[in-house]
Short mmCIF file of C-alpha atoms in Angstrom, two decimals:
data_model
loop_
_atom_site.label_atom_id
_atom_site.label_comp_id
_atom_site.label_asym_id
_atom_site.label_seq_id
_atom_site.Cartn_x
_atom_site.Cartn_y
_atom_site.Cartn_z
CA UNK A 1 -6.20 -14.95 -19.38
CA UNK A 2 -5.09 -15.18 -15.74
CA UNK A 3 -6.53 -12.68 -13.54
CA UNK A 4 -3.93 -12.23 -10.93
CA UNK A 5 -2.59 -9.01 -9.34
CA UNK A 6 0.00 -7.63 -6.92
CA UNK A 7 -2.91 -6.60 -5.27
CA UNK A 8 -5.39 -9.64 -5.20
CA UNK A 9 -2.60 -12.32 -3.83
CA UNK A 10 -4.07 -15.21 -1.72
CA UNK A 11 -5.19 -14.47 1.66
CA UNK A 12 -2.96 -16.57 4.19
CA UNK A 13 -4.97 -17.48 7.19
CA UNK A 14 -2.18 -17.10 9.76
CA UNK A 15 -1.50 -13.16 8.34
CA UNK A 16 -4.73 -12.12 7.85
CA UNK A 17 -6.98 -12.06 11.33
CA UNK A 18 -8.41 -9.24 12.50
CA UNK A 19 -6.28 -7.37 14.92
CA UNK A 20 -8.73 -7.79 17.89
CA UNK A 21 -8.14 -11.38 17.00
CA UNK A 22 -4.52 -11.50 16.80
CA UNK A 23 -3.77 -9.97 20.09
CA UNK A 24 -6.22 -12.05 21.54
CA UNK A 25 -4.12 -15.25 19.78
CA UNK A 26 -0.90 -14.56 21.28
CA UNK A 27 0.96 -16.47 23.24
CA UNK A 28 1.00 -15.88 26.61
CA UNK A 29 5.09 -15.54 27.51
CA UNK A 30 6.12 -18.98 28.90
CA UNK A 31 7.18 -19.14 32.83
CA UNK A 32 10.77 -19.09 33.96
CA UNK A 33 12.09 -22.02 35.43
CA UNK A 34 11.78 -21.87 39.31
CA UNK A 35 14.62 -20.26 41.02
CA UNK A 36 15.70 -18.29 37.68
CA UNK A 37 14.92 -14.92 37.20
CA UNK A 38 12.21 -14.08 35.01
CA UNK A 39 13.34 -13.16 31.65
CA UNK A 40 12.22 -9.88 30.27
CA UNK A 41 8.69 -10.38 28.72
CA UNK A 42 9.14 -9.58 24.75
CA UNK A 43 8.07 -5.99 23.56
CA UNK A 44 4.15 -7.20 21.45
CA UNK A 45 3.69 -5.24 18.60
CA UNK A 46 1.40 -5.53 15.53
CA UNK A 47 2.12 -4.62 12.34
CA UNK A 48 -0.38 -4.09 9.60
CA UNK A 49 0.44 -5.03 5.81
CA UNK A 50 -0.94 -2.60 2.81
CA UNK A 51 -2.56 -6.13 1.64
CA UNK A 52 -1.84 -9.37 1.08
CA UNK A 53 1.49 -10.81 1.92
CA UNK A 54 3.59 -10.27 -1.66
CA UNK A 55 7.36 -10.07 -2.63
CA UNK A 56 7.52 -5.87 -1.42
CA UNK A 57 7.24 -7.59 2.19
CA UNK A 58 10.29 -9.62 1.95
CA UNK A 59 12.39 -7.79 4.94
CA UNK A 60 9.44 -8.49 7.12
CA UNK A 61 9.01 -11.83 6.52
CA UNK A 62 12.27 -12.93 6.64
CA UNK A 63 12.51 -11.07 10.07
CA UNK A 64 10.26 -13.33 11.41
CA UNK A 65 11.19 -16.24 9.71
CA UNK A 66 14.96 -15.63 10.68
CA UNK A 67 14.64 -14.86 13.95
CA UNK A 68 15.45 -10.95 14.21
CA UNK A 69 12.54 -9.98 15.44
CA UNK A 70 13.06 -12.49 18.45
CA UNK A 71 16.07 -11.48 18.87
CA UNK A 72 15.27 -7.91 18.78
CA UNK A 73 13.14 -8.95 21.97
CA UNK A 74 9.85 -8.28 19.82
CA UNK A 75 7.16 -10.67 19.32
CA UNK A 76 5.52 -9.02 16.02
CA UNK A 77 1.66 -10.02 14.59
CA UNK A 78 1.36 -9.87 11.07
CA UNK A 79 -1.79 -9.25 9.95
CA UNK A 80 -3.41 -8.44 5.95
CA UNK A 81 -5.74 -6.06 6.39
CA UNK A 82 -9.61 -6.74 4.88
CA UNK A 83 -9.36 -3.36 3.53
CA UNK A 84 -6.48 -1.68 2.35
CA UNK A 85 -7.74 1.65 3.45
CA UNK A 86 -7.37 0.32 6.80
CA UNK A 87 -3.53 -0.01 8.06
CA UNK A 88 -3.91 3.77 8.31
CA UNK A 89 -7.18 3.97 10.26
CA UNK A 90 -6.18 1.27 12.72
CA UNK A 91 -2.83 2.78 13.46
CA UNK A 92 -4.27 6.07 13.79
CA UNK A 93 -6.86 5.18 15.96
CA UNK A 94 -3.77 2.94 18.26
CA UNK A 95 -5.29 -0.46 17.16
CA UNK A 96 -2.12 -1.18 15.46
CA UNK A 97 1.05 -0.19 16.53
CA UNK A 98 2.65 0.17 12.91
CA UNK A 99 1.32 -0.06 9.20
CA UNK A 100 2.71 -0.41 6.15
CA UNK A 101 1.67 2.94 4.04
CA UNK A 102 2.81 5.05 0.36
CA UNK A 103 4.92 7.99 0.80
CA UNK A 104 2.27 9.96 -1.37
CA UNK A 105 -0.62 8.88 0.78
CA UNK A 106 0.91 9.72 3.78
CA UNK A 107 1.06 13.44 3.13
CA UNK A 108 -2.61 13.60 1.91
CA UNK A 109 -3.45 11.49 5.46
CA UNK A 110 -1.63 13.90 7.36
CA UNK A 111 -3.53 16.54 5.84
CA UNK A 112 -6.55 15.76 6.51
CA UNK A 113 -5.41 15.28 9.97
CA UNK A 114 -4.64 11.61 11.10
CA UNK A 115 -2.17 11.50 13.66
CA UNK A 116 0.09 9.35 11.58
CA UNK A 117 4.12 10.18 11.38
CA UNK A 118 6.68 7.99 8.90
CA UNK A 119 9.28 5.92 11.39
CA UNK A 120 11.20 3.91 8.80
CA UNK A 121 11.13 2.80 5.04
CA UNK A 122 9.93 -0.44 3.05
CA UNK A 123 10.74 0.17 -0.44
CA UNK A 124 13.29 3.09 -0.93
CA UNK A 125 12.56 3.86 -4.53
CA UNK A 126 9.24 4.38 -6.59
CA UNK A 127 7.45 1.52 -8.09
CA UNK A 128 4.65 2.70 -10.25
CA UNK A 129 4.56 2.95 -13.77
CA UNK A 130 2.24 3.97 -16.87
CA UNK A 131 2.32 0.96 -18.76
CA UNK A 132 1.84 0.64 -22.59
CA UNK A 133 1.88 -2.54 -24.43
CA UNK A 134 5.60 -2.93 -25.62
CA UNK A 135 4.11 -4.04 -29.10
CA UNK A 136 1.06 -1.80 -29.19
CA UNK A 137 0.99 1.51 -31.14
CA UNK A 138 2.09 4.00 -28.26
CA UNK A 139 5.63 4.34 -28.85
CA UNK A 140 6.01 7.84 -27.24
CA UNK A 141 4.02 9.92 -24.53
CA UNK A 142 2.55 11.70 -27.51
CA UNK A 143 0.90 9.12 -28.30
CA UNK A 144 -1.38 9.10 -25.45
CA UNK A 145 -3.34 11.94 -27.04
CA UNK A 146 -7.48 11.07 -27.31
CA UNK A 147 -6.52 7.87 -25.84
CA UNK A 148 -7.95 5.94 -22.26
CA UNK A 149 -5.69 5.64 -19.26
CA UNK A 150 -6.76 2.81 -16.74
CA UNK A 151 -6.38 2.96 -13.24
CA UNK A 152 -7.23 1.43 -10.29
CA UNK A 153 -6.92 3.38 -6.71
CA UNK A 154 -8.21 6.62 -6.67
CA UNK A 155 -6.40 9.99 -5.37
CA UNK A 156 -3.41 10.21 -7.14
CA UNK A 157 -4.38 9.47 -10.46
CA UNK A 158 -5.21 12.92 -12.07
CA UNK A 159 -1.85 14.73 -11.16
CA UNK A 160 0.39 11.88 -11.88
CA UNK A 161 -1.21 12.07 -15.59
CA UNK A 162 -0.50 15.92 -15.43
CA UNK A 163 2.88 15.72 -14.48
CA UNK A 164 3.38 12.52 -16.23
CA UNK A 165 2.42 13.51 -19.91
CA UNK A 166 2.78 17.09 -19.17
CA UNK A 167 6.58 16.48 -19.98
CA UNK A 168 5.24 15.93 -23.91
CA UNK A 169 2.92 18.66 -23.92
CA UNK A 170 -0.37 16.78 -22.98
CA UNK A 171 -2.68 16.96 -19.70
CA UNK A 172 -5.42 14.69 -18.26
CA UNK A 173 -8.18 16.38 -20.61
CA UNK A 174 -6.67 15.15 -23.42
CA UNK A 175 -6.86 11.51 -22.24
CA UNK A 176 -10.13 9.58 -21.04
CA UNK A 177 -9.61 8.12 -17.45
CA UNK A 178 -11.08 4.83 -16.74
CA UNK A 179 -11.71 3.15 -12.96
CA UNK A 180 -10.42 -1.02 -14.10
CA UNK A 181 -10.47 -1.22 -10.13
CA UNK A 182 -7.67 -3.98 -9.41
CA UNK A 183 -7.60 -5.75 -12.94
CA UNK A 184 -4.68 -3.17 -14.25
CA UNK A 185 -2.89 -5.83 -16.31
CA UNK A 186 -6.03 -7.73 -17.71
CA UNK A 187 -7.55 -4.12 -18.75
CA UNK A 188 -4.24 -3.20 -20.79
CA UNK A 189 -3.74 -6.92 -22.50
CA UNK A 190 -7.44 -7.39 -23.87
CA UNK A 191 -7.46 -3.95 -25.28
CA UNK A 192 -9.90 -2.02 -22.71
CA UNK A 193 -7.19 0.40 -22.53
CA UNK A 194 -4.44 1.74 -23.92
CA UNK A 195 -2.45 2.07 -21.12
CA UNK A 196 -2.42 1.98 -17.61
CA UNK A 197 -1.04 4.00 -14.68
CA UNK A 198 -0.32 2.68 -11.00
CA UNK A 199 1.28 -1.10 -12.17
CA UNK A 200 3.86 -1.73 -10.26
CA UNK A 201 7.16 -2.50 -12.12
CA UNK A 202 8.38 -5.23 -10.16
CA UNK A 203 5.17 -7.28 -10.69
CA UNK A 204 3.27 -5.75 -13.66
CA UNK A 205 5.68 -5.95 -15.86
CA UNK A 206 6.50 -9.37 -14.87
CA UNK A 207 2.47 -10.59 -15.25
CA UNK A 208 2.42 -9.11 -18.63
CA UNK A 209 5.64 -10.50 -20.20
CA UNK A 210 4.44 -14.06 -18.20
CA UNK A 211 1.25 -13.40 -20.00
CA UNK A 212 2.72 -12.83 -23.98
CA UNK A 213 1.99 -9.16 -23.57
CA UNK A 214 5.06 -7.35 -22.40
CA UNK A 215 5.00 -4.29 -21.67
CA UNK A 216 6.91 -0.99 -21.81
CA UNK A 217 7.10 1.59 -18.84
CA UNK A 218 7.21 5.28 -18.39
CA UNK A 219 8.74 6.06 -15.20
CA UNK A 220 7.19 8.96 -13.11
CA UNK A 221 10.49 10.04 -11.62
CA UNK A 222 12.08 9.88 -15.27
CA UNK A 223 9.05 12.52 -16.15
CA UNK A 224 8.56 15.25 -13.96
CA UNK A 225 7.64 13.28 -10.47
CA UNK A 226 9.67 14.02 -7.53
CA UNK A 227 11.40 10.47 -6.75
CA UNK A 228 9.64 9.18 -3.26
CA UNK A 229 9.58 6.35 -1.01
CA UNK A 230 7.44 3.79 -2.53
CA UNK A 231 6.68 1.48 0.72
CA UNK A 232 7.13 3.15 4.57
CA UNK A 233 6.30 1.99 7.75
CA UNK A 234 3.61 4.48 9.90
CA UNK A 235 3.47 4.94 13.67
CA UNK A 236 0.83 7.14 15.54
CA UNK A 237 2.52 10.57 16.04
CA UNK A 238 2.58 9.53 20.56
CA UNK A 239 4.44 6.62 19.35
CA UNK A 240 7.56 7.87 18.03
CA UNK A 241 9.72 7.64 21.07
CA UNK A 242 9.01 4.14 21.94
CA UNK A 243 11.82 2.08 22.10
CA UNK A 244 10.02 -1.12 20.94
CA UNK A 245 9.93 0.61 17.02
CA UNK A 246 13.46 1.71 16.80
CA UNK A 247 14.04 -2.21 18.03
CA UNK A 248 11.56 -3.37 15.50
CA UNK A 249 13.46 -0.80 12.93
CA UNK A 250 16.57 -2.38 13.73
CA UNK A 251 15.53 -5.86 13.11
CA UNK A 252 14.13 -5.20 9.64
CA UNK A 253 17.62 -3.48 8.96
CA UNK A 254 19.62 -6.70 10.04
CA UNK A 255 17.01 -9.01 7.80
CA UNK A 256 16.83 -7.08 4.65
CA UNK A 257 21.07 -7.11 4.62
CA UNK A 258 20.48 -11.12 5.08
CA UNK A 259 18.14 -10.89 2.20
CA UNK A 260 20.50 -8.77 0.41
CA UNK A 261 23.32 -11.24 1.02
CA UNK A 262 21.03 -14.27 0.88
CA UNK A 263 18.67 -14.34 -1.60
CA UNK A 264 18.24 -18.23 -2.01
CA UNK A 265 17.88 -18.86 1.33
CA UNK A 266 15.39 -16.20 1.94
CA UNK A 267 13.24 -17.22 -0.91
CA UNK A 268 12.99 -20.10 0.65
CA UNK A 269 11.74 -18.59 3.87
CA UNK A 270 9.51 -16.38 2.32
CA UNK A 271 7.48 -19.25 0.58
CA UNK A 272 7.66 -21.21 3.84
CA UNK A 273 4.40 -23.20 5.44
CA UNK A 274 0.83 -21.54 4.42
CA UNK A 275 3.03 -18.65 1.94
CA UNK A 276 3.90 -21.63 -0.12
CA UNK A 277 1.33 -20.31 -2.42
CA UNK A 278 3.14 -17.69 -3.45
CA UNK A 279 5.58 -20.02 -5.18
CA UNK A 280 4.99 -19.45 -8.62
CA UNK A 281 7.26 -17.94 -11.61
CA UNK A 282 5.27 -14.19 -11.29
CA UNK A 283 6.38 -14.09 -7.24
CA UNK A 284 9.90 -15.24 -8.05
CA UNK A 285 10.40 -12.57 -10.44
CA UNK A 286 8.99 -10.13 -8.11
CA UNK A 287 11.25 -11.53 -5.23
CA UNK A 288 14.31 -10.98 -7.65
CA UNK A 289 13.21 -7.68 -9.03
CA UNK A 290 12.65 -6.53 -5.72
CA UNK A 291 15.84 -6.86 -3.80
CA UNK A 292 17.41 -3.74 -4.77
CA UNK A 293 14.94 -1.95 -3.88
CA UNK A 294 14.35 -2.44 -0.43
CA UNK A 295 15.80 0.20 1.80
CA UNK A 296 19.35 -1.33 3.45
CA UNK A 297 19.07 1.67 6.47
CA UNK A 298 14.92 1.76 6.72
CA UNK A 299 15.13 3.76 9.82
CA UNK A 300 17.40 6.94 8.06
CA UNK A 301 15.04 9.25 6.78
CA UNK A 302 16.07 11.53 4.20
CA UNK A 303 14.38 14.62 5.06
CA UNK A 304 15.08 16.81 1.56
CA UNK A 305 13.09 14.00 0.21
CA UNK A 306 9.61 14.51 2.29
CA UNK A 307 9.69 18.21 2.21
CA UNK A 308 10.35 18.34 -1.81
CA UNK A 309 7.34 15.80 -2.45
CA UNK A 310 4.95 18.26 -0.14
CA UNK A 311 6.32 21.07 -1.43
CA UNK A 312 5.13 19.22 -4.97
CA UNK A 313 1.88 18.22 -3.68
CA UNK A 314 0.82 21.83 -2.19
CA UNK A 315 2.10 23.64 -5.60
CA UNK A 316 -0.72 21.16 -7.44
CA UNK A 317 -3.34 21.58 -4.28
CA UNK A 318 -3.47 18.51 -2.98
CA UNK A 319 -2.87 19.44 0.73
CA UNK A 320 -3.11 22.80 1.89
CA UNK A 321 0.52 23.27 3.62
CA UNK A 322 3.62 22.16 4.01
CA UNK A 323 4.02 21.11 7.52
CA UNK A 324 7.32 20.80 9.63
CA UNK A 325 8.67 17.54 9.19
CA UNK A 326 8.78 16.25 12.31
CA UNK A 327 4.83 16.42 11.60
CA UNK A 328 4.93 13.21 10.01
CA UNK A 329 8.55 11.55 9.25
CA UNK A 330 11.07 11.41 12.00
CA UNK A 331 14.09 9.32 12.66
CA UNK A 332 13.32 7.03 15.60
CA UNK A 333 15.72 7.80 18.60
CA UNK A 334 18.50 5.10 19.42
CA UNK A 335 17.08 2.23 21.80
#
């Protein structure tokens, strides 16, 4: 049975250096011709994935690979982090100038007092799932009852299982919650548990039914979870003025409507040079699955949508206040 997750995807040499590394790497800006004038040196900014490179990354790939970013007057690094606890760290600590973070995590990071703020958004709509085998014998919530829930990142799981199958009654104490670390899909299919919560939908799903075990998803938002962004991009709180990220902002804007507009052709950038690993049926399902769901104004923030999910995470404990917004999401200022 193949082993493969969203979250285990090859590790591509020229995206995954340390950042040290790949500032050290860059190119030094090539000299004007004599007797022109020096063209304006481009704005260096590194950007930290949540892991490897994968379909949710499209808009930033295809940014680079189509020029926006260039002519943004950016030159942006691109690096997988080791960890995926780190993108946070880095960017809090101004080792990285951006990161890409989870809605929900954010507000527990900011919490606990990281200097982090949201400047634009990835993927606009929610991805997770709890995941039941579409042939199995859970048919309804219900069913969940004295049965094991796997998951793999903890945090979150607990009150997405109370909100989740509170909406038929249940709570986490009436299921048994199991740690399957990364191996969500693998866990389900050979029967180590009856379902599993944190798959994503546009990959999951697509593993499983590539597998001869589809699935069947509950949607959080469809059961009592205020609808978030799934994917956002992070700045430290000093940064959110800089020019350089409402640039960068504007970039990923102009490539995910090319994406939108162009999926063919930006497939086709996306499994360009050492990402040519990625071309396999599971990614180009993901790719597809994944288009409309990629924010087409990443730099709007909806604000109604920040302050409901806090207000939802301090009713259930899980930070201690709800802070202004401009704490940790803002709208980057026009360049």
């Amino acid at each position: 049975m193949t082993q493969l997750t969203r979250r285990a995807l090859p590790a591509l040499a020229a995206l995954a250096l340390p950042v040290a590394e790949a500032r050290a790497q860059a190119p030094a800006p090539a000299a004007a011709p004599r007797g022109a004038a020096p063209a304006a040196a481009p704005a260096r900014l590194t950007l930290m994935l949540d892991w490897f490179v994968n379909p949710d990354h499209a808009p930033i790939v295809v940014a680079q690979e189509n020029g926006h970013f260039a002519r943004a007057g950016l030159e942006v690094r691109i690096v997988a982090p080791a960890d995926p606890n780190d993108p946070p760290r880095l960017v809090a600590a101004k080792q990285a100038d951006l990161g890409v973070y989870y809605q929900k995590n954010l507000h527990l990071a900011v919490d606990q007092g990281l200097p982090l703020v949201r400047v634009g958004t990835l993927v606009a709509t929610p991805l997770s799932t709890l995941t039941v085998l579409r042939d199995g014998p859970i048919k309804a919530l219900a069913d969940l009852k004295g049965k094991k829930i796997g998951f793999s990142t903890a945090g979150f799981e607990e009150i997405s299982v109370d909100t989740i199958l509170g909406t038929a009654g249940l709570s986490s104490r009436d299921v048994t919650m199991i740690n399957v670390n990364f191996g969500l899909s693998s866990a389900l299919m050979s029967g180590q548990v009856d379902a599993i919560l944190g798959g994503f939908r546009n990959f999951e799903l697509h593993q499983m039914e590539i597998e001869g075990r589809p699935g069947r998803a509950f949607y959080p938002e469809q059961h009592g979870m205020p609808i978030y962004d799934e994917l956002i991009y992070v700045a430290h709180r000093d940064r959110a003025g800089d020019p350089a990220l409402r640039r960068f902002m504007d970039a990923i804007e102009g490539a995910t409507a090319f994406l939108v507009n162009n999926p063919e052709e930006s497939w086709r950038m996306f499994i360009a040079g050492q990402r040519r690993e990625l071309d396999d049926e599971l990614n180009r399902r993901a790719f597809r699955d994944t288009l409309n769901r990629f924010s087409l104004s990443p730099a709007a923030l909806d604000a109604n949508r920040y302050q409901r999910f806090a207000r939802f995470l301090q009713d259930r404990r899980m930070i201690r206040s709800v802070p202004p917004l401009a704490q940790y999401a803002v709208e980057l200022p026009v360049a």
